[in-house]
Amino acid sequence: MFTITLQQQGDERQRAKWLKLAENFSILGSYLQTEMGHVGLTVTHGVVMAQLYTQGQCMGPHMFIMQLRSLENHKPLPGITVGDIGPKYGCNDGDNGFVRFDQVRIPRDNMLMRFAQVAEDGTYSMVLDPRLTYGTMVNMRVQLTERSNTSLARAVTIAIRYSCVRRQSELTPGEPEPQILDYQTQQYKLFPHLAAAYGFWFTIQNLEAHYERVNSKLQEGDTSGLQELHALTAGLKAYTTLEAHQGIEECRLACGGHGYSHASGLVYLLTSQAVTVTGEGETTVMLLQLARYLVKCYAKSQAGAKLPSTVSYLQMVQSAAVSGGTTRDINNFDVLTKAYQHRAARLVKVATEGVRFKVTSEGQSEAEAWNNSLVSLVKCAEAHSQFFVVKTFVEAVRTVDADDSVRAVLNTLCQLYALHGICEHAGDFLQDGYLTGPDLQLARSEMCSLLSKVRSDAVPLVDAFDFPDQILQSVLGRYDGRVYEHLYEWAKKSPLNKSQVHESYYKYLQPFLQKNRAKL
Ligand SMILES: CCCCCCC/C=C/C(=O)SCCNC(=O)CCNC(=O)[C@H](O)C(C)(C)COP(=O)(O)OP(=O)(O)OC[C@H]1O[C@@H](n2cnc3c(N)ncnc32)[C@H](O)[C@@H]1OP(=O)(O)O
Ligand SMILES: Cc1cc2nc3c(=O)[nH]c(=O)nc-3n(C[C@H](O)[C@H](O)[C@H](O)COP(=O)(O)OP(=O)(O)OC[C@H]3O[C@@H](n4cnc5c(N)ncnc54)[C@H](O)[C@@H]3O)c2cc1C
């Protein structure tokens, strides 16, 4: 973060001034908060998040428009050093840069003053909640959740289509090689991600509606929903971006050797997904923002306060003895939702009590206790986010406007998503005896039955995402399935194939080979 000292001048007609310039592209902007921003070669201006000092006091982070380059010749302005940061893991079409400010002064007018203002005499005043300054990040986190799901859906489309084209080995001796999608392991790799893509889609509808509700209240000056929204978006951003990233990598691996080629389209998807895991708030940092909120809410509920809707379940932490102990209908949506609710509530309780115990019984400071509880805090935030997805998915398949056959397929996907999560995080559900060993055994075998149920609908389910080939950009995931002809065509386009004998042969290989042969 940067530190800005304001020069006292300017007025408040900011929107009229800046929006006019931005909207007709007279200036190009970047967001400069953390240590890698889009400022390299293109932009003329940046919105800098910096500590505001006025009348000798630090008022915390605020946003300022900084002109970085001359509008005449694009050269950096005095005191500003700006440039490109060099090649990255992905997103190399993005213009990420570095910038350094040395004794740069800006007019007071350049401070974005919607939520907090500095008067000409330096007096600071705050409108509404200072945390509104972070609002852009909330919006971007909703967008990244949406974007991640699109990327995951693209990856499963590619991998499932290719798995119907690719035939390998013998399933039944003497029979033709099966499509690799008929192998249970291939289904186990791909179908939970297909289910997640559908579950996340419904979750995003819910999240966007929640965002719109809070945002319209904010327009009226009501900030009461801000913290719940921030926590929810931070958690879902962290959870879905990472799940999508891991899902895309699994899809890539499931395509064997061709998954390693750029022709698959999966390499691009993977590297561009990686930025969503880190950008706009790194996963652990985001989960800890949510955990902070969950811990506060749990404490409030213990004191008898009513909680907002997405965390109201924390008021009902059950003991396993009340609810667990018998084998149950593990496919039932109520059973599944309650299991996830119990897991999340229990892990929030464990994390909160862990922090408290360290302070009260071990004499640790609040900060030490928090740091020594980070692993369980992250875990409870993950569990909360996954519970939100399961609950939303279940509600959506129960209420979706669809005919019975479509609803049946969605039911199967929802059960698969929830059962797969239980098998993956079995320890969380078993630890306090809420689910039992026999429950888990049943969950695993039901999950495997669901895999073969999804098999017959897998291709229509990915076709329903409706990605045209031009968007999918994948030889493996072509709608017409003509993978091998087009892999050959794709390979032929490599610049190294322009001539039958590459120029490097004459320059390096021929002399090398001739020298060796002469020694024989
Ligand atoms: C082509 C692919 C597309 C991908 C593009 C990717 C491009 C990437 C762009 C970027 O990355 S832009 C930079 C984005 N930067 C971040 O996301 C930083 C992440 N860090 C945070 O968000 C931190 O929380 C913070 C905002 C830096 C604040 O940290 P700090 O330690 O100062 O404050 P805290 O003590 O954690 O929180 C104080 C208070 O504020 C509340 N809060 C925090 N964030 C928000 C928010 N977004 N909305 C509302 N409220 C927020 C937090 O809950 C605390 O509240 P209380 O507990 O005190 O009530
Ligand atoms: C391609 C790309 C584009 C970007 N574009 C922009 C942009 O346009 N504008 C902009 O402002 N920024 C941009 N960023 C920066 C991005 O916002 C940050 O990289 C991101 O928020 C993570 O912060 P960091 O890099 O400081 O990581 P760090 O915070 O240094 O994280 C490194 C490690 O430390 C851990 N860690 C950090 N803090 C804590 C904590 N409190 N508790 C526990 N563990 C912690 C993290 O979990 C992580 O494991 C971009 C990043 C990328 C990759």
Short mmCIF file of C-alpha atoms in Angstrom, two decimals, residues 60-441:
data_model
loop_
_atom_site.label_atom_id
_atom_site.label_comp_id
_atom_site.label_asym_id
_atom_site.label_seq_id
_atom_site.Cartn_x
_atom_site.Cartn_y
_atom_site.Cartn_z
CA GLY A 60 -6.76 4.50 7.10
CA PRO A 61 -6.94 3.29 3.49
CA HIS A 62 -8.72 5.50 0.95
CA MET A 63 -8.78 5.70 -2.84
CA PHE A 64 -7.09 8.34 -4.99
CA ILE A 65 -6.91 8.89 -8.73
CA MET A 66 -3.31 9.32 -9.78
CA GLN A 67 -2.27 10.43 -13.24
CA LEU A 68 0.68 8.24 -14.16
CA ARG A 69 1.60 9.28 -17.68
CA SER A 70 1.47 12.44 -19.75
CA LEU A 71 -1.58 12.71 -21.98
CA GLU A 72 0.65 14.33 -24.62
CA ASN A 73 3.43 11.79 -25.08
CA HIS A 74 2.56 8.94 -22.63
CA LYS A 75 5.81 9.48 -20.70
CA PRO A 76 5.64 8.86 -16.92
CA LEU A 77 5.02 12.08 -14.97
CA PRO A 78 7.77 13.49 -12.71
CA GLY A 79 8.37 11.36 -9.62
CA ILE A 80 6.66 8.32 -11.17
CA THR A 81 8.50 5.22 -12.32
CA VAL A 82 6.31 2.71 -14.11
CA GLY A 83 6.93 -0.40 -16.20
CA ASP A 84 6.11 -4.00 -17.04
CA ILE A 85 6.85 -6.76 -14.50
CA GLY A 86 7.90 -9.40 -17.04
CA PRO A 87 6.44 -12.81 -17.93
CA LYS A 88 3.96 -14.46 -15.57
CA TYR A 89 2.54 -17.97 -15.04
CA GLY A 90 -0.46 -17.03 -17.22
CA CYS A 91 -2.45 -13.97 -18.30
CA ASN A 92 0.52 -12.72 -20.29
CA ASP A 93 -1.91 -10.71 -22.37
CA GLY A 94 -2.53 -8.71 -19.16
CA ASP A 95 -0.45 -5.56 -18.73
CA ASN A 96 0.70 -6.02 -15.12
CA GLY A 97 3.27 -3.53 -14.02
CA PHE A 98 5.16 -1.91 -11.21
CA VAL A 99 4.93 1.69 -10.16
CA ARG A 100 6.90 3.84 -7.76
CA PHE A 101 5.93 7.27 -6.46
CA ASP A 102 8.58 9.64 -5.17
CA GLN A 103 7.33 12.94 -3.69
CA VAL A 104 4.28 13.02 -5.95
CA ARG A 105 1.61 15.57 -5.03
CA ILE A 106 -2.00 15.32 -6.21
CA PRO A 107 -4.92 17.76 -5.87
CA ARG A 108 -7.49 17.13 -3.12
CA ASP A 109 -9.99 16.66 -5.94
CA ASN A 110 -8.31 13.35 -6.81
CA MET A 111 -9.47 11.67 -3.63
CA LEU A 112 -12.59 9.60 -4.34
CA MET A 113 -14.98 11.23 -1.90
CA ARG A 114 -18.19 9.27 -2.09
CA PHE A 115 -17.83 7.66 1.32
CA ALA A 116 -15.32 9.91 3.08
CA GLN A 117 -14.36 13.50 2.47
CA VAL A 118 -11.58 15.93 3.23
CA ALA A 119 -12.64 19.57 3.31
CA GLU A 120 -10.41 22.37 2.03
CA ASP A 121 -9.14 23.02 5.57
CA GLY A 122 -8.18 19.34 5.90
CA THR A 123 -11.11 18.33 8.09
CA TYR A 124 -11.98 14.68 7.59
CA SER A 125 -15.58 13.47 7.56
CA MET A 126 -17.02 10.07 6.91
CA VAL A 127 -20.26 9.31 5.13
CA LEU A 128 -21.78 5.97 6.14
CA ASP A 129 -19.34 3.12 6.81
CA PRO A 130 -15.58 3.38 6.06
CA ARG A 131 -15.66 -0.27 4.94
CA LEU A 132 -17.64 0.82 1.87
CA THR A 133 -14.24 1.77 0.45
CA TYR A 134 -13.74 -1.99 -0.08
CA GLY A 135 -16.95 -2.27 -2.11
CA THR A 136 -15.24 -2.70 -5.49
CA MET A 137 -13.58 -5.84 -4.17
CA VAL A 138 -16.92 -7.32 -3.16
CA ASN A 139 -18.24 -6.73 -6.65
CA MET A 140 -15.13 -8.22 -8.27
CA ARG A 141 -15.32 -11.28 -6.01
CA VAL A 142 -18.85 -11.99 -7.23
CA GLN A 143 -17.59 -11.67 -10.79
CA LEU A 144 -14.62 -13.98 -10.20
CA THR A 145 -16.91 -16.62 -8.70
CA GLU A 146 -19.01 -16.44 -11.85
CA ARG A 147 -15.99 -16.48 -14.12
CA SER A 148 -14.50 -19.49 -12.33
CA ASN A 149 -17.63 -21.47 -12.82
CA THR A 150 -17.65 -20.72 -16.54
CA SER A 151 -14.05 -21.93 -16.77
CA LEU A 152 -14.86 -25.09 -14.83
CA ALA A 153 -17.85 -25.76 -17.08
CA ARG A 154 -15.63 -25.30 -20.14
CA ALA A 155 -13.06 -27.73 -18.76
CA VAL A 156 -15.60 -30.46 -17.98
CA THR A 157 -17.14 -29.99 -21.42
CA ILE A 158 -13.77 -30.58 -23.05
CA ALA A 159 -12.82 -33.54 -20.85
CA ILE A 160 -16.21 -35.29 -21.06
CA ARG A 161 -16.49 -34.90 -24.83
CA TYR A 162 -12.93 -36.10 -25.34
CA SER A 163 -13.55 -39.04 -23.00
CA CYS A 164 -16.30 -40.17 -25.39
CA VAL A 165 -13.97 -39.97 -28.40
CA ARG A 166 -10.95 -41.57 -26.80
CA ARG A 167 -11.02 -45.37 -26.63
CA GLN A 168 -8.41 -47.26 -24.67
CA SER A 169 -7.62 -50.75 -23.34
CA GLU A 170 -10.06 -53.60 -22.95
CA LEU A 171 -12.94 -53.59 -20.52
CA THR A 172 -14.26 -56.96 -21.55
CA PRO A 173 -11.67 -59.35 -23.06
CA GLY A 174 -12.11 -59.63 -26.81
CA GLU A 175 -14.53 -56.70 -27.03
CA PRO A 176 -13.66 -53.40 -28.77
CA GLU A 177 -11.90 -50.78 -26.68
CA PRO A 178 -14.47 -48.78 -24.70
CA GLN A 179 -14.84 -45.03 -24.55
CA ILE A 180 -12.69 -44.00 -21.58
CA LEU A 181 -15.75 -42.35 -20.02
CA ASP A 182 -17.02 -45.88 -19.32
CA TYR A 183 -14.25 -46.40 -16.76
CA GLN A 184 -15.51 -45.74 -13.24
CA THR A 185 -12.30 -43.92 -12.35
CA GLN A 186 -12.77 -41.53 -15.28
CA GLN A 187 -16.33 -40.86 -14.11
CA TYR A 188 -15.06 -40.34 -10.57
CA LYS A 189 -12.53 -37.80 -11.82
CA LEU A 190 -14.98 -35.83 -13.97
CA PHE A 191 -18.56 -36.12 -12.76
CA PRO A 192 -18.11 -34.47 -9.34
CA HIS A 193 -16.75 -31.41 -11.20
CA LEU A 194 -19.71 -31.53 -13.57
CA ALA A 195 -21.99 -31.61 -10.53
CA ALA A 196 -20.02 -28.73 -8.96
CA ALA A 197 -20.40 -26.65 -12.13
CA TYR A 198 -24.18 -27.02 -11.88
CA GLY A 199 -24.18 -26.43 -8.12
CA PHE A 200 -22.02 -23.33 -8.43
CA TRP A 201 -24.29 -22.00 -11.17
CA PHE A 202 -27.26 -22.03 -8.81
CA THR A 203 -25.07 -20.63 -6.03
CA ILE A 204 -24.07 -17.71 -8.22
CA GLN A 205 -27.73 -16.91 -8.97
CA ASN A 206 -28.31 -16.81 -5.22
CA LEU A 207 -25.17 -14.77 -4.56
CA GLU A 208 -25.96 -12.24 -7.28
CA ALA A 209 -29.50 -11.78 -5.95
CA HIS A 210 -28.09 -11.30 -2.44
CA TYR A 211 -25.58 -8.77 -3.80
CA GLU A 212 -28.33 -6.82 -5.59
CA ARG A 213 -30.47 -6.71 -2.43
CA VAL A 214 -27.65 -5.38 -0.28
CA ASN A 215 -26.49 -2.98 -2.96
CA SER A 216 -29.92 -1.43 -3.42
CA LYS A 217 -30.17 -0.95 0.35
CA LEU A 218 -26.72 0.66 0.30
CA GLN A 219 -27.96 3.17 -2.26
CA GLU A 220 -30.49 4.22 0.39
CA GLY A 221 -27.80 4.51 3.04
CA ASP A 222 -28.59 1.20 4.78
CA THR A 223 -25.28 -0.60 5.42
CA SER A 224 -26.72 -3.32 7.63
CA GLY A 225 -26.14 -6.11 5.09
CA LEU A 226 -22.57 -5.13 4.20
CA GLN A 227 -20.64 -7.39 6.56
CA GLU A 228 -22.69 -10.49 5.80
CA LEU A 229 -22.25 -9.86 2.08
CA HIS A 230 -18.53 -9.28 2.44
CA ALA A 231 -18.10 -12.51 4.40
CA LEU A 232 -20.21 -14.52 2.01
CA THR A 233 -18.48 -13.25 -1.12
CA ALA A 234 -15.00 -13.60 0.38
CA GLY A 235 -15.72 -17.24 1.32
CA LEU A 236 -17.40 -18.20 -1.93
CA LYS A 237 -14.73 -16.47 -3.99
CA ALA A 238 -12.06 -18.46 -2.15
CA TYR A 239 -13.92 -21.75 -2.24
CA THR A 240 -15.18 -21.70 -5.84
CA THR A 241 -12.03 -20.31 -7.46
CA LEU A 242 -9.88 -22.98 -5.83
CA GLU A 243 -12.39 -25.78 -6.54
CA ALA A 244 -12.56 -24.64 -10.16
CA HIS A 245 -8.77 -24.50 -10.42
CA GLN A 246 -8.40 -28.00 -8.99
CA GLY A 247 -11.27 -29.21 -11.18
CA ILE A 248 -9.70 -27.83 -14.36
CA GLU A 249 -6.38 -29.48 -13.50
CA GLU A 250 -8.14 -32.79 -12.91
CA CYS A 251 -9.93 -32.44 -16.28
CA ARG A 252 -6.57 -31.77 -17.91
CA LEU A 253 -4.99 -34.82 -16.31
CA ALA A 254 -8.02 -36.90 -17.32
CA CYS A 255 -7.22 -36.14 -20.98
CA GLY A 256 -3.88 -37.97 -20.75
CA GLY A 257 -1.05 -36.78 -23.00
CA HIS A 258 -3.24 -34.52 -25.14
CA GLY A 259 -4.24 -32.63 -21.99
CA TYR A 260 -0.66 -31.36 -21.91
CA SER A 261 -1.00 -29.77 -25.36
CA HIS A 262 -2.27 -26.24 -25.86
CA ALA A 263 -4.58 -27.82 -28.45
CA SER A 264 -6.68 -29.07 -25.55
CA GLY A 265 -7.60 -25.53 -24.49
CA LEU A 266 -7.11 -26.76 -20.93
CA VAL A 267 -3.67 -25.25 -20.43
CA TYR A 268 -5.04 -21.75 -21.10
CA LEU A 269 -8.03 -22.40 -18.85
CA LEU A 270 -5.79 -23.59 -16.05
CA THR A 271 -3.32 -20.73 -16.07
CA SER A 272 -6.01 -18.09 -16.42
CA GLN A 273 -8.00 -19.70 -13.61
CA ALA A 274 -4.94 -19.56 -11.34
CA VAL A 275 -5.12 -15.77 -11.23
CA THR A 276 -8.64 -15.86 -9.84
CA VAL A 277 -7.39 -17.94 -6.89
CA THR A 278 -4.84 -15.27 -5.96
CA GLY A 279 -6.19 -12.01 -7.39
CA GLU A 280 -8.82 -9.96 -5.57
CA GLY A 281 -7.80 -11.56 -2.31
CA GLU A 282 -5.71 -14.70 -1.85
CA THR A 283 -7.66 -17.81 -0.76
CA THR A 284 -6.45 -18.11 2.83
CA VAL A 285 -6.75 -14.38 3.44
CA MET A 286 -10.32 -14.43 2.12
CA LEU A 287 -11.28 -17.48 4.18
CA LEU A 288 -9.92 -15.72 7.24
CA GLN A 289 -12.07 -12.67 6.48
CA LEU A 290 -15.08 -15.00 6.51
CA ALA A 291 -13.84 -16.82 9.63
CA ARG A 292 -13.54 -13.50 11.46
CA TYR A 293 -17.21 -12.86 10.71
CA LEU A 294 -18.29 -16.39 11.66
CA VAL A 295 -16.49 -16.21 14.99
CA LYS A 296 -18.12 -12.87 15.77
CA CYS A 297 -21.54 -14.19 14.79
CA TYR A 298 -21.13 -17.33 16.87
CA ALA A 299 -20.21 -15.23 19.90
CA LYS A 300 -23.22 -12.97 19.28
CA SER A 301 -25.55 -15.96 19.02
CA GLN A 302 -24.19 -17.27 22.34
CA ALA A 303 -25.17 -13.92 23.82
CA GLY A 304 -28.70 -14.42 22.46
CA ALA A 305 -28.53 -12.11 19.42
CA LYS A 306 -30.44 -12.90 16.23
CA LEU A 307 -28.15 -13.59 13.28
CA PRO A 308 -28.45 -12.71 9.56
CA SER A 309 -29.94 -15.42 7.33
CA THR A 310 -26.75 -16.99 5.93
CA VAL A 311 -25.35 -17.59 9.43
CA SER A 312 -28.56 -18.12 11.40
CA TYR A 313 -27.77 -21.85 11.63
CA LEU A 314 -25.00 -21.00 14.10
CA GLN A 315 -27.74 -20.51 16.68
CA MET A 316 -28.53 -24.19 16.44
CA VAL A 317 -25.28 -26.05 17.04
CA GLN A 318 -26.45 -29.56 17.83
CA SER A 319 -24.59 -32.21 19.71
CA ALA A 320 -23.84 -35.34 17.71
CA ALA A 321 -25.52 -37.44 20.38
CA VAL A 322 -28.85 -35.80 19.53
CA SER A 323 -28.61 -36.17 15.81
CA GLY A 324 -26.14 -38.89 14.89
CA GLY A 325 -25.55 -42.49 15.72
CA THR A 326 -27.84 -44.37 13.35
CA THR A 327 -27.43 -45.26 9.72
CA ARG A 328 -29.79 -43.15 7.62
CA ASP A 329 -31.05 -42.48 4.11
CA ILE A 330 -27.85 -40.85 2.99
CA ASN A 331 -29.30 -39.74 -0.38
CA ASN A 332 -32.05 -37.74 1.27
CA PHE A 333 -31.65 -34.00 0.75
CA ASP A 334 -32.66 -33.11 4.30
CA VAL A 335 -30.15 -35.59 5.71
CA LEU A 336 -27.42 -34.24 3.45
CA THR A 337 -28.16 -30.57 4.19
CA LYS A 338 -28.30 -31.18 7.93
CA ALA A 339 -25.01 -33.07 7.84
CA TYR A 340 -23.29 -30.12 6.13
CA GLN A 341 -24.96 -27.67 8.49
CA HIS A 342 -23.81 -29.66 11.49
CA ARG A 343 -20.26 -29.89 10.17
CA ALA A 344 -20.05 -26.12 9.54
CA ALA A 345 -21.61 -25.15 12.89
CA ARG A 346 -19.39 -27.58 14.79
CA LEU A 347 -16.22 -26.35 13.10
CA VAL A 348 -17.12 -22.70 13.80
CA LYS A 349 -17.71 -23.63 17.44
CA VAL A 350 -14.42 -25.55 17.63
CA ALA A 351 -12.48 -22.65 16.08
CA THR A 352 -14.11 -20.00 18.29
CA GLU A 353 -13.65 -22.00 21.45
CA GLY A 354 -10.06 -22.75 20.42
CA VAL A 355 -9.27 -19.03 20.21
CA ARG A 356 -11.04 -18.35 23.52
CA PHE A 357 -9.29 -21.21 25.31
CA LYS A 358 -5.88 -19.99 24.22
CA VAL A 359 -6.63 -16.55 25.61
CA THR A 360 -8.38 -17.49 28.83
CA SER A 361 -6.58 -20.71 29.82
CA GLU A 362 -3.18 -20.40 28.18
CA GLY A 363 -2.68 -16.67 28.65
CA GLN A 364 -2.04 -15.98 24.97
CA SER A 365 -2.77 -12.53 23.56
CA GLU A 366 -5.76 -12.24 21.20
CA ALA A 367 -3.37 -11.95 18.25
CA GLU A 368 -1.31 -14.99 19.28
CA ALA A 369 -4.43 -17.03 19.92
CA TRP A 370 -5.83 -16.05 16.52
CA ASN A 371 -2.59 -16.98 14.76
CA ASN A 372 -2.36 -20.28 16.61
CA SER A 373 -5.93 -21.10 15.51
CA LEU A 374 -5.61 -20.20 11.83
CA VAL A 375 -5.86 -23.78 10.55
CA SER A 376 -9.17 -24.42 12.29
CA LEU A 377 -10.43 -20.95 11.33
CA VAL A 378 -9.77 -21.62 7.65
CA LYS A 379 -11.42 -25.02 7.97
CA CYS A 380 -14.61 -23.59 9.45
CA ALA A 381 -14.80 -20.96 6.69
CA GLU A 382 -14.45 -23.66 4.01
CA ALA A 383 -17.15 -25.74 5.69
CA HIS A 384 -19.49 -22.72 5.86
CA SER A 385 -18.97 -21.97 2.16
CA GLN A 386 -19.56 -25.57 1.12
CA PHE A 387 -22.69 -25.73 3.28
CA PHE A 388 -23.97 -22.62 1.50
CA VAL A 389 -23.46 -24.32 -1.88
CA VAL A 390 -25.17 -27.56 -0.78
CA LYS A 391 -28.11 -25.71 0.75
CA THR A 392 -28.54 -23.51 -2.33
CA PHE A 393 -28.21 -26.47 -4.71
CA VAL A 394 -30.82 -28.47 -2.79
CA GLU A 395 -33.25 -25.53 -2.66
CA ALA A 396 -32.72 -24.90 -6.36
CA VAL A 397 -33.41 -28.46 -7.52
CA ARG A 398 -36.49 -28.55 -5.31
CA THR A 399 -37.93 -25.36 -6.75
CA VAL A 400 -36.49 -25.16 -10.29
CA ASP A 401 -39.01 -24.71 -13.06
CA ALA A 402 -38.22 -27.88 -15.02
CA ASP A 403 -39.99 -31.03 -16.16
CA ASP A 404 -39.68 -34.24 -14.15
CA SER A 405 -36.93 -35.76 -16.29
CA VAL A 406 -34.72 -32.67 -15.99
CA ARG A 407 -35.44 -32.43 -12.27
CA ALA A 408 -34.43 -36.09 -11.86
CA VAL A 409 -31.07 -35.43 -13.53
CA LEU A 410 -30.49 -32.34 -11.37
CA ASN A 411 -31.39 -34.36 -8.26
CA THR A 412 -28.73 -36.90 -9.20
CA LEU A 413 -26.11 -34.20 -9.73
CA CYS A 414 -26.97 -32.55 -6.43
CA GLN A 415 -26.74 -35.84 -4.54
CA LEU A 416 -23.44 -36.56 -6.24
CA TYR A 417 -22.01 -33.16 -5.28
CA ALA A 418 -23.06 -33.57 -1.65
CA LEU A 419 -22.00 -37.22 -1.26
CA HIS A 420 -18.66 -36.61 -2.95
CA GLY A 421 -17.99 -33.78 -0.50
CA ILE A 422 -18.80 -36.04 2.43
CA CYS A 423 -16.42 -38.73 1.15
CA GLU A 424 -13.67 -36.14 0.53
CA HIS A 425 -14.04 -34.58 4.00
CA ALA A 426 -15.11 -37.72 5.83
CA GLY A 427 -13.13 -36.87 8.95
CA ASP A 428 -15.14 -33.69 9.55
CA PHE A 429 -18.43 -35.61 9.51
CA LEU A 430 -17.19 -38.60 11.51
CA GLN A 431 -15.08 -36.84 14.13
CA ASP A 432 -17.83 -36.20 16.64
CA GLY A 433 -19.90 -39.22 15.61
CA TYR A 434 -22.50 -37.20 13.68
CA LEU A 435 -22.08 -39.60 10.75
CA THR A 436 -21.01 -43.14 11.44
CA GLY A 437 -18.70 -45.62 9.72
CA PRO A 438 -21.70 -47.39 8.15
CA ASP A 439 -23.06 -44.00 6.97
CA LEU A 440 -19.79 -43.32 5.24
CA GLN A 441 -19.73 -46.77 3.67
#
